[in-house]
Short mmCIF file of C-alpha atoms in Angstrom, two decimals:
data_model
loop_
_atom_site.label_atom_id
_atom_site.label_comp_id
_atom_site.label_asym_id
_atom_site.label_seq_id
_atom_site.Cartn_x
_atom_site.Cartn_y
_atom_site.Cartn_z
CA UNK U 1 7.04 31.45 13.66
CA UNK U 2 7.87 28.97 16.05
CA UNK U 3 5.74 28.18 19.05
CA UNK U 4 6.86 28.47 22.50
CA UNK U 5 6.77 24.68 23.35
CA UNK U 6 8.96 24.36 20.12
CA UNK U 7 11.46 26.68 21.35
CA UNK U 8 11.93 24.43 24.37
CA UNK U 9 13.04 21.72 21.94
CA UNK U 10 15.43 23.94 20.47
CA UNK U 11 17.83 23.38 23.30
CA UNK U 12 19.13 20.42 21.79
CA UNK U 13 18.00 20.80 17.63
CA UNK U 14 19.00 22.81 15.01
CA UNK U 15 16.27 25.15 12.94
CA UNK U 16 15.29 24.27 9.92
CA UNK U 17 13.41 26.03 7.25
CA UNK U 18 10.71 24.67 4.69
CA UNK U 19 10.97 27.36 1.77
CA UNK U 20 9.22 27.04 -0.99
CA UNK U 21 9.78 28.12 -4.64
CA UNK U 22 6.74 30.53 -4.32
CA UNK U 23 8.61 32.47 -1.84
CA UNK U 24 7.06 31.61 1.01
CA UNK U 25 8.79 30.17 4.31
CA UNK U 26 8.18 28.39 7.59
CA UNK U 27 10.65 27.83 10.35
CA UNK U 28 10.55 25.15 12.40
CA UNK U 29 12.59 22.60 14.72
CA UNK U 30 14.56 19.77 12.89
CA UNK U 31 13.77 16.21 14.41
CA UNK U 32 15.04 14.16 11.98
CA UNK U 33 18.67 14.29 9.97
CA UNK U 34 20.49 17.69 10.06
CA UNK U 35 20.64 17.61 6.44
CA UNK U 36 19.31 20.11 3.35
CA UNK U 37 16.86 18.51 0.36
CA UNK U 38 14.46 19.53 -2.45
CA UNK U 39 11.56 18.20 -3.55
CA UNK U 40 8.06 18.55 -4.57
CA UNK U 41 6.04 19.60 -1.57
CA UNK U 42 2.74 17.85 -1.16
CA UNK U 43 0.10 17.44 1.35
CA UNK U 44 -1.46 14.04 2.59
CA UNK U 45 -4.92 14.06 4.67
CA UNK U 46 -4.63 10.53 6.37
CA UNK U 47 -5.41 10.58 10.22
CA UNK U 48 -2.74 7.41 10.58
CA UNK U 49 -0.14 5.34 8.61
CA UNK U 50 2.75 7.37 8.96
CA UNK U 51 5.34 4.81 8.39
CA UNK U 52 3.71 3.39 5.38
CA UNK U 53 3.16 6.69 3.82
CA UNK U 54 6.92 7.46 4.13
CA UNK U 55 8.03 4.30 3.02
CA UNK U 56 5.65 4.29 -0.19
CA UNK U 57 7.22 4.32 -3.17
CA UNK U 58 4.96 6.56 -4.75
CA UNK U 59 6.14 10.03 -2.64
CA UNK U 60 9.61 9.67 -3.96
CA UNK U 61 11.47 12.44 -4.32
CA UNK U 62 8.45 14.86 -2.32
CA UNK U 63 8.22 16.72 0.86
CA UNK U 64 5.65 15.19 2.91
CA UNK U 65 3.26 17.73 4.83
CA UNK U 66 1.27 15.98 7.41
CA UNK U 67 -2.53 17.70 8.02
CA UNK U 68 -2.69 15.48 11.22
CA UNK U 69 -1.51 17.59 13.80
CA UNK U 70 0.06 15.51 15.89
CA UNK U 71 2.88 12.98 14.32
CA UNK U 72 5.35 10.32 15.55
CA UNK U 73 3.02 9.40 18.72
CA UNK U 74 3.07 5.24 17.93
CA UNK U 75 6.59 5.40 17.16
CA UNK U 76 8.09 3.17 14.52
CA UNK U 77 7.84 -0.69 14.05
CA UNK U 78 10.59 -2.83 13.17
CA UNK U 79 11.41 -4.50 10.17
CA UNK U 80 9.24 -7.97 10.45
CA UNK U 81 8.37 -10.15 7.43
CA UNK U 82 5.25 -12.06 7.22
CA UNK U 83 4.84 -15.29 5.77
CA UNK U 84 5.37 -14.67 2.13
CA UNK U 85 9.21 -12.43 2.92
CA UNK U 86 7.21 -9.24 2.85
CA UNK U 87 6.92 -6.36 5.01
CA UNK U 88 4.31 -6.17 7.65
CA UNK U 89 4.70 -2.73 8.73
CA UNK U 90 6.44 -1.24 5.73
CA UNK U 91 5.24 -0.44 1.39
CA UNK U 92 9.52 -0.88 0.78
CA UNK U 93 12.98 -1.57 2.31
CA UNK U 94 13.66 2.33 3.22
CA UNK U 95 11.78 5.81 3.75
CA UNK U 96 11.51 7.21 0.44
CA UNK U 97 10.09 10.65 1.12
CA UNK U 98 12.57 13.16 0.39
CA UNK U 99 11.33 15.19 3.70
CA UNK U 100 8.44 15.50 6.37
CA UNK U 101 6.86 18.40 7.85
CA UNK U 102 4.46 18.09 11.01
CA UNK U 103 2.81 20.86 12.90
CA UNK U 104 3.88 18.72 16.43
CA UNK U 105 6.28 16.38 16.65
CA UNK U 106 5.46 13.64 19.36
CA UNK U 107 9.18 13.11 21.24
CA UNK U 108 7.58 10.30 23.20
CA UNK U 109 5.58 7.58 21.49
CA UNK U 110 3.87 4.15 23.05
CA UNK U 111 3.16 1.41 21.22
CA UNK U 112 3.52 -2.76 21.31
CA UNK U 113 5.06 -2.27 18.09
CA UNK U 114 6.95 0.06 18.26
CA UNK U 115 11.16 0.02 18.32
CA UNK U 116 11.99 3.38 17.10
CA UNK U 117 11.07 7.08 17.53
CA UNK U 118 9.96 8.29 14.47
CA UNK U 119 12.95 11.33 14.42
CA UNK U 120 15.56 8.32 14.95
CA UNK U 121 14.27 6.43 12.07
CA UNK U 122 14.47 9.71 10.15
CA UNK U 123 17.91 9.97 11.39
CA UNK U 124 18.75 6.51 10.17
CA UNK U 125 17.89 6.91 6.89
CA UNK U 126 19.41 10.61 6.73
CA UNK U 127 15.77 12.04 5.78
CA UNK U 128 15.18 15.54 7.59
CA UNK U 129 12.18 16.06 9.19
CA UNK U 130 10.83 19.72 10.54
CA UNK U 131 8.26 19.98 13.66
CA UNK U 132 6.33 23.35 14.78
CA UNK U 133 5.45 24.39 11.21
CA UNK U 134 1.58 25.71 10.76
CA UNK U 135 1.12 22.78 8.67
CA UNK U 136 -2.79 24.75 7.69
CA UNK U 137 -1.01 27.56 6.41
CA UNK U 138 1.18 25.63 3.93
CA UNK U 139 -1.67 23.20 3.41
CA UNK U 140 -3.91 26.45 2.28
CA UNK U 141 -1.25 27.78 0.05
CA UNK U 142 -0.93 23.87 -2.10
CA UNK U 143 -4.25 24.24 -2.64
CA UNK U 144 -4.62 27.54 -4.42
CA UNK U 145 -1.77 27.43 -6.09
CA UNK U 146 -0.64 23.98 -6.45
CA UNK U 147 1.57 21.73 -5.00
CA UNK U 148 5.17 23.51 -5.70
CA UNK U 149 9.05 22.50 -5.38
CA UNK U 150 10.28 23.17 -1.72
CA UNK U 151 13.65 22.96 -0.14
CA UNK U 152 14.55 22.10 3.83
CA UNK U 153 17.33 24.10 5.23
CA UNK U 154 19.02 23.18 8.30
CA UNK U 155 20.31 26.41 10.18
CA UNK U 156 19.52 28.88 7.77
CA UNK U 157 21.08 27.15 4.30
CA UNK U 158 20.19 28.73 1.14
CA UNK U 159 17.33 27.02 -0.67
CA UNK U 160 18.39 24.92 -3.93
CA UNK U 161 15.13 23.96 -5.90
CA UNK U 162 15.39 20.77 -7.58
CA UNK U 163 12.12 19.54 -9.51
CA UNK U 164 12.10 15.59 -9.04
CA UNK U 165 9.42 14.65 -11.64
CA UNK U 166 11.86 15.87 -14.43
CA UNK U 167 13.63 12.66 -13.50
CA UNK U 168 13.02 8.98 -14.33
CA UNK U 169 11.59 7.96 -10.44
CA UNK U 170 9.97 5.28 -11.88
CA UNK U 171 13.99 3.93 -12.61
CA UNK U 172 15.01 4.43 -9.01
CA UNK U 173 12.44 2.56 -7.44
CA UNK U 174 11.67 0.29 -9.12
CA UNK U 175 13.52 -3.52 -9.11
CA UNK U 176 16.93 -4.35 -10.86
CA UNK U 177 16.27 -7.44 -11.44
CA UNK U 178 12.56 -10.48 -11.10
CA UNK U 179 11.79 -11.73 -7.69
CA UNK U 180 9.33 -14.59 -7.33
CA UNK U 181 6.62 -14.43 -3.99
CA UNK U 182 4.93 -17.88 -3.52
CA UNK U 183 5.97 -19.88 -5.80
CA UNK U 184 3.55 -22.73 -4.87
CA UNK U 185 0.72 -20.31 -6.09
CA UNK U 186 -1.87 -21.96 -8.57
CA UNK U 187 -2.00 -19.19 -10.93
CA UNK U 188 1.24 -17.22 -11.96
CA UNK U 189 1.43 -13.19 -12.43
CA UNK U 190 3.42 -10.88 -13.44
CA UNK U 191 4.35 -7.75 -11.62
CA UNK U 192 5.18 -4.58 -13.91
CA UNK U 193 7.04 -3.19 -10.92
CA UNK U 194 6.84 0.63 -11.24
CA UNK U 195 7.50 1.05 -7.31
CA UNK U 196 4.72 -1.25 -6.25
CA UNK U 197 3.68 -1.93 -2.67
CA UNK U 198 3.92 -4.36 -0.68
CA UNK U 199 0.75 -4.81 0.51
CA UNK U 200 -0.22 -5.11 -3.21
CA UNK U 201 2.19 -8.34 -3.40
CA UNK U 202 0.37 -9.15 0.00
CA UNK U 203 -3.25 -9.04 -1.89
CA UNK U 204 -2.29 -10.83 -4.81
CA UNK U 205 0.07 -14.11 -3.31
CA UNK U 206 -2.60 -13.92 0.39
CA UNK U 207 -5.23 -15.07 -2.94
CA UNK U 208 -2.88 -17.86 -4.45
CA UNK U 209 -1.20 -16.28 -6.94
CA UNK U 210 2.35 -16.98 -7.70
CA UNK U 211 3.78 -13.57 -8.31
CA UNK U 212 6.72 -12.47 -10.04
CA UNK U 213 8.18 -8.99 -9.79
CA UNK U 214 9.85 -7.75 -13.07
CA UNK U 215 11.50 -4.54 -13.67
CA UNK U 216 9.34 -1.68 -15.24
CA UNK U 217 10.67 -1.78 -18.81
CA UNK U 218 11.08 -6.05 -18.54
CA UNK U 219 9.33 -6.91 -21.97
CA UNK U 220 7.41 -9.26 -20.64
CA UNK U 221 5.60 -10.22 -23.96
CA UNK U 222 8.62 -12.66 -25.17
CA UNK U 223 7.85 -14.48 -21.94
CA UNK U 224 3.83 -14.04 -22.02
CA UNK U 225 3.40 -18.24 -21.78
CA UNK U 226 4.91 -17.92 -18.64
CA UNK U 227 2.18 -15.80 -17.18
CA UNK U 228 -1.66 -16.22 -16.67
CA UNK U 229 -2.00 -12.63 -15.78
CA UNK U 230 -0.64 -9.30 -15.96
CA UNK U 231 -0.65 -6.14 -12.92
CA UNK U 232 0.81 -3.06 -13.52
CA UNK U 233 1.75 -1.02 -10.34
CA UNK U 234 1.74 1.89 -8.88
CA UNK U 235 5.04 4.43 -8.82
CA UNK U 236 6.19 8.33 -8.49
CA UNK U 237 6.37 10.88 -11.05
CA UNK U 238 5.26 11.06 -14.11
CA UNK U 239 3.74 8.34 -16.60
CA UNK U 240 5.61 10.17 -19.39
CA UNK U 241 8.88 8.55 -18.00
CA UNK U 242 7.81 5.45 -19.06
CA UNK U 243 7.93 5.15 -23.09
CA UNK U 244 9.25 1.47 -23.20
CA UNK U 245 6.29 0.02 -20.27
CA UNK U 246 3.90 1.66 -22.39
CA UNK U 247 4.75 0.27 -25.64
CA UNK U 248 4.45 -2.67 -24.35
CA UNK U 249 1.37 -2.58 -22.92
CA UNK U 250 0.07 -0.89 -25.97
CA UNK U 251 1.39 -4.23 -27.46
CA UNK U 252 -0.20 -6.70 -24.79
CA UNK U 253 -3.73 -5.15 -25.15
CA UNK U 254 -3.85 -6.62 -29.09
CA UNK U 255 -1.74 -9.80 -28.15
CA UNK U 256 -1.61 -10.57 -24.22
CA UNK U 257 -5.17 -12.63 -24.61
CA UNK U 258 -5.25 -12.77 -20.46
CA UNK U 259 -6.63 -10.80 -17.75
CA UNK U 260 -4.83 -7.39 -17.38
CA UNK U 261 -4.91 -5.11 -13.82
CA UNK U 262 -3.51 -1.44 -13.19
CA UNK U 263 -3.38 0.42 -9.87
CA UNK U 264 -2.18 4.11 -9.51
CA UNK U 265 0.54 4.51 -11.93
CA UNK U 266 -0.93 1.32 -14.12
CA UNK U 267 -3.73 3.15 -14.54
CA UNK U 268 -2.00 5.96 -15.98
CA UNK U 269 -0.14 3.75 -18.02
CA UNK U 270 -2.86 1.17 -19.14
CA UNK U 271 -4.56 4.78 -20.13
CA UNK U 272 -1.86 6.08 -22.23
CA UNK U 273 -1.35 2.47 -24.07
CA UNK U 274 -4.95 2.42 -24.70
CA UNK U 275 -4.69 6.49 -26.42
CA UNK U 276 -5.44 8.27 -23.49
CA UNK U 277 -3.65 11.45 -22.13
CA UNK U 278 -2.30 12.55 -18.92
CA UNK U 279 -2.23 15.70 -17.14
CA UNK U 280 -1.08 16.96 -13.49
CA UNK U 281 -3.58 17.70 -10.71
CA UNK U 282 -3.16 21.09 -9.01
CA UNK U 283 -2.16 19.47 -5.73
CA UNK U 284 -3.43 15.75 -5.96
CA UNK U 285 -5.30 13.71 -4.03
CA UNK U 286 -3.44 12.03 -1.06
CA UNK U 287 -5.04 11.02 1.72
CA UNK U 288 -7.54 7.91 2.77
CA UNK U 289 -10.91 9.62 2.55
CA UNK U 290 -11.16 10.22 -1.07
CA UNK U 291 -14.75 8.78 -2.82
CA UNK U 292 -14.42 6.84 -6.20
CA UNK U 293 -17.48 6.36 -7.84
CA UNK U 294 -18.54 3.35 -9.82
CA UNK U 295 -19.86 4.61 -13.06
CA UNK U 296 -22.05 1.82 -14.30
CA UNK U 297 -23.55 0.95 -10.57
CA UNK U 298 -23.04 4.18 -9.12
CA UNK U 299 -21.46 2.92 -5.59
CA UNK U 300 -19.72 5.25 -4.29
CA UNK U 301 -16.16 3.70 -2.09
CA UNK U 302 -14.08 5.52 0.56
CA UNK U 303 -10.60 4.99 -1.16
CA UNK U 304 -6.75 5.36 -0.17
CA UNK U 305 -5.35 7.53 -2.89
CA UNK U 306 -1.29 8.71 -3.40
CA UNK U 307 -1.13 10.72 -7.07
CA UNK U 308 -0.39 13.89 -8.75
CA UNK U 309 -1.39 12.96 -12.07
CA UNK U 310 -4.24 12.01 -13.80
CA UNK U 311 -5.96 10.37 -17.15
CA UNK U 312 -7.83 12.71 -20.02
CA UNK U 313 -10.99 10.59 -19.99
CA UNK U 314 -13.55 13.26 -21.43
CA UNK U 315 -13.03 11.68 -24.74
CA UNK U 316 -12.39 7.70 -24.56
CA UNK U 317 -10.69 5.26 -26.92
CA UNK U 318 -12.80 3.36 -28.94
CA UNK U 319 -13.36 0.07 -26.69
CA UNK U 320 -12.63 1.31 -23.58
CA UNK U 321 -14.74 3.04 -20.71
CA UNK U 322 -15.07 5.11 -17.60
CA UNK U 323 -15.09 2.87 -14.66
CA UNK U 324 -14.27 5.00 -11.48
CA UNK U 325 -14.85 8.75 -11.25
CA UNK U 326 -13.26 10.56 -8.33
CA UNK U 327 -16.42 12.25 -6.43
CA UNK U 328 -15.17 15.00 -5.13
CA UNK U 329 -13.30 16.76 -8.59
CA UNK U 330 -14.41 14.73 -11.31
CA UNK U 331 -10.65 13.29 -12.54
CA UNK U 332 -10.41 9.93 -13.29
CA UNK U 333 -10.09 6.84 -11.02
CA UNK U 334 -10.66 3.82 -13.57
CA UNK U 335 -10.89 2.60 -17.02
CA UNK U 336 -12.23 -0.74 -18.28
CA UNK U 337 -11.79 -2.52 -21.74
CA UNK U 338 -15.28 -3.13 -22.87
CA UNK U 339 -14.59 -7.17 -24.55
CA UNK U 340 -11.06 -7.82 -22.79
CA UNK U 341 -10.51 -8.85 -19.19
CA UNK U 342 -8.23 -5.22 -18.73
CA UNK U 343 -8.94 -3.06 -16.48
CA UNK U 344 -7.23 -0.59 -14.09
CA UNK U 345 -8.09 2.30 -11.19
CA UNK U 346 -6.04 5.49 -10.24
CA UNK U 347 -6.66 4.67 -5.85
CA UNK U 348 -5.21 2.21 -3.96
CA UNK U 349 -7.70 -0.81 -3.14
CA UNK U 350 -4.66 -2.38 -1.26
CA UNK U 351 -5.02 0.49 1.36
CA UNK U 352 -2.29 0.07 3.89
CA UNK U 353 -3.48 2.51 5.17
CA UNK U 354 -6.90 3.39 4.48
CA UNK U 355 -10.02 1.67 4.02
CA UNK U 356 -10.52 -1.21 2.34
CA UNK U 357 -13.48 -0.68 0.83
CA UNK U 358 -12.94 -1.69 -2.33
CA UNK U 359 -9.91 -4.78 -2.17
CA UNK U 360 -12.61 -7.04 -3.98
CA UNK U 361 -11.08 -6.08 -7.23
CA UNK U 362 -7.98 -7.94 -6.10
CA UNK U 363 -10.50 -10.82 -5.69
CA UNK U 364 -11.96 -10.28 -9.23
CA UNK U 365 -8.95 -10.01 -10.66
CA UNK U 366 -7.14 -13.68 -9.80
CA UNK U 367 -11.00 -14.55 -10.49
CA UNK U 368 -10.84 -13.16 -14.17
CA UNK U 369 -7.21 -15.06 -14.39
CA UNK U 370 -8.24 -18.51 -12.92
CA UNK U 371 -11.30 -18.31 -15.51
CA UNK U 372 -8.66 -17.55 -18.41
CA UNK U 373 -6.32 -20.28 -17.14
CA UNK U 374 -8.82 -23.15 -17.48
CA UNK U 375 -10.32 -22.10 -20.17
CA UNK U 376 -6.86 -21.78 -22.13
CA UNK U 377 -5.72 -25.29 -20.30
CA UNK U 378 -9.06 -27.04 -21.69
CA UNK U 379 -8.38 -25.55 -25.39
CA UNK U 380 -4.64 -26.68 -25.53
CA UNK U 381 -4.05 -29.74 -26.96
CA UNK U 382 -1.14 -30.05 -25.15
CA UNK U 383 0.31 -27.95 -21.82
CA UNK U 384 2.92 -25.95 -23.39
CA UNK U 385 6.01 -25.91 -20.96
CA UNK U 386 6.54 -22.69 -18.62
CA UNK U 387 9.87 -20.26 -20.06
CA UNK U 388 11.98 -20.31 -17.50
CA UNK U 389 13.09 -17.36 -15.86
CA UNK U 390 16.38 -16.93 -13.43
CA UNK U 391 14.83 -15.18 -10.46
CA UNK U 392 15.65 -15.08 -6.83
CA UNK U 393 13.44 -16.81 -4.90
CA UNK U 394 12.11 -14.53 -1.56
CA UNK U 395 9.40 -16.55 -0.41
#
């Protein structure tokens, strides 16, 4: 049912529907394009962060509901690069949500920021967008029965359910082609891009590093003397997609000799190398209040978290162990090699946004790899020269 200060809106918007494949519907006013899309529909509980929500890799191909009442109120930034050619404002290059739904839609925003509303960005990126919906009530109904596929119809178009995580996302996100971040850095890393961040590049080249960004299946084993470390990223859908990157991991945990660091989808991956399973959360956790507790100290963080799936960890691989538990339902939010440097965690330490409780492990990561490095350049008898790799240089 739409509201009475909705219907005042609907002077100058079309209707549009969020249906979803459990039959139930919710009419609304379309802010964004005037166009129809499926998805998976899935809820996030973060109070702020908007754009970099939509523009996170990870919710490809998903309908975004918003618990935050009000949305759009700080507008959208513009499209400013820091220092190293990345993003300030934005995870990618383009919204990749396949949809939002907010309960209100703020038509007038205010902030220093700010050079967009957040319906025009929608607009320019031809993503619909649906205001005046009882985001609770769909909210309630992802929780007891799961997060489901769901369709946006503008004017009253028949729903087409489309499930997105039969497809390769991993493919469509992730880059065609390595791209090198400061290339001055000390130490040099590669990036198993699987739809990563930016603000994970951020972390990693803000410490030193020297990243390079390789394509998801890159087998980056022929070219392991080029690297001093190894970080697998995060990414949509599901892990399953991903035969070749995990083959090769499974192949870099006997071989790789050097430190080795998973976030979000790398720690689904790094699980499934190491023997582990995967299976799908009811509805996931997405939001930025979500504990992870350290198993051997028994801190508990406030962690940013963006995933549906998550690792079988009730019977580990011999040599590996728990390392984050999620507090609140028990899945899994870390594993550990108990001899190698390899470890990985299901939240995002990078935040952006969210608290960043626990970006030290981005710290004690290039750490582990600096050790590695002189300790490998003080065994060599001689510095073995870098493979070369054609990349574009960004930054």
């Amino acid at each position: 049912m739409v509201s009475l200060r909705q219907q005042k809106k609907l002077n100058n918007n079309n209707i549009a529907t969020l249906t979803l494949k459990s039959g139930q519907s919710f009419t609304g006013v379309s802010f964004g394009a005037d166009t129809n899309v499926s998805g998976e529909a899935v809820f996030t509980t973060s109070l702020v962060g908007y754009p970099e929500s939509m523009t996170d890799p990870s919710y490809t191909g998903q309908i975004l509901v918003f618990t935050q009442p009000l949305i759009g109120n700080y507008g959208v930034p513009g499209p400013v690069k820091d220092e190293y050619g990345l993003f300030k404002y934005f995870e990618s290059e383009k919204i990749q949500v396949a949809g939002i739904v907010v309960n209100d839609y703020a038509t007038r925003y205010s902030h220093w920021t700010a050079v967009e509303s957040l319906g025009e960005w929608c607009k320019r990126f031809n993503i619909p967008a649906i205001s005046g919906v009882d985001t609770r009530a769909v909210v309630h109904i992802l929780r007891e029965q799961g997060s489901t596929l769901g369709h946006i119809g503008i004017n009253g178009a028949k729903p087409v359910f489309a499930d997105p995580n039969a497809d390769n996302l991993v493919a469509k996100v992730s880059t065609p082609v390595p791209v090198e971040y400061n290339r001055g850095g000390d130490i040099k890393i590669a990036v198993i891009d699987c739809g990563v961040k930016q603000n994970i590049l951020r972390c990693l080249v803000k410490r030193g590093a020297h990243v390079m960004v390789l394509p998801y299946n890159y087998d980056f084993l022929k070219d392991a003397d080029a690297f001093d470390g190894l970080f697998i990223s995060n990414g949509p859908g599901s892990p399953t997609t991903c035969p070749e990157t995990i083959a090769h991991l499974r192949k870099a945990i006997d071989t790789f000799n050097k430190p080795i660091f998973g976030i979000c989808m790398g720690n689904l991956l790094l699980g499934m190398a190491a023997g582990l399973d995967t299976y799908k959360l009811p509805f996931g956790n997405r939001g930025h209040n979500q504990p992870a507790l350290h198993v051997q100290t028994g801190q508990c963080s406030i962690t940013s978290q963006n995933h549906g799936y998550a690792l079988n960890d009730k019977a580990m691989p011999k040599g590996w162990k728990k390392l984050f538990v999620n507090a609140n339902d028990g899945s899994n939010e870390g594993i550990c090699h108990e001899t190698l440097p390899i470890f990985s965690v299901q939240f995002h330490p990078e935040a952006k946004g969210g608290p960043q409780d626990t970006e030290y492990l981005f710290q004690e990561f290039v750490d582990l790899v600096r050790e590695a490095k002189g300790k490998q350049t003080k065994a060599a008898v001689a510095e073995p020269q870098a493979t070369k790799i054609p990349v574009p240089v960004v930054a």
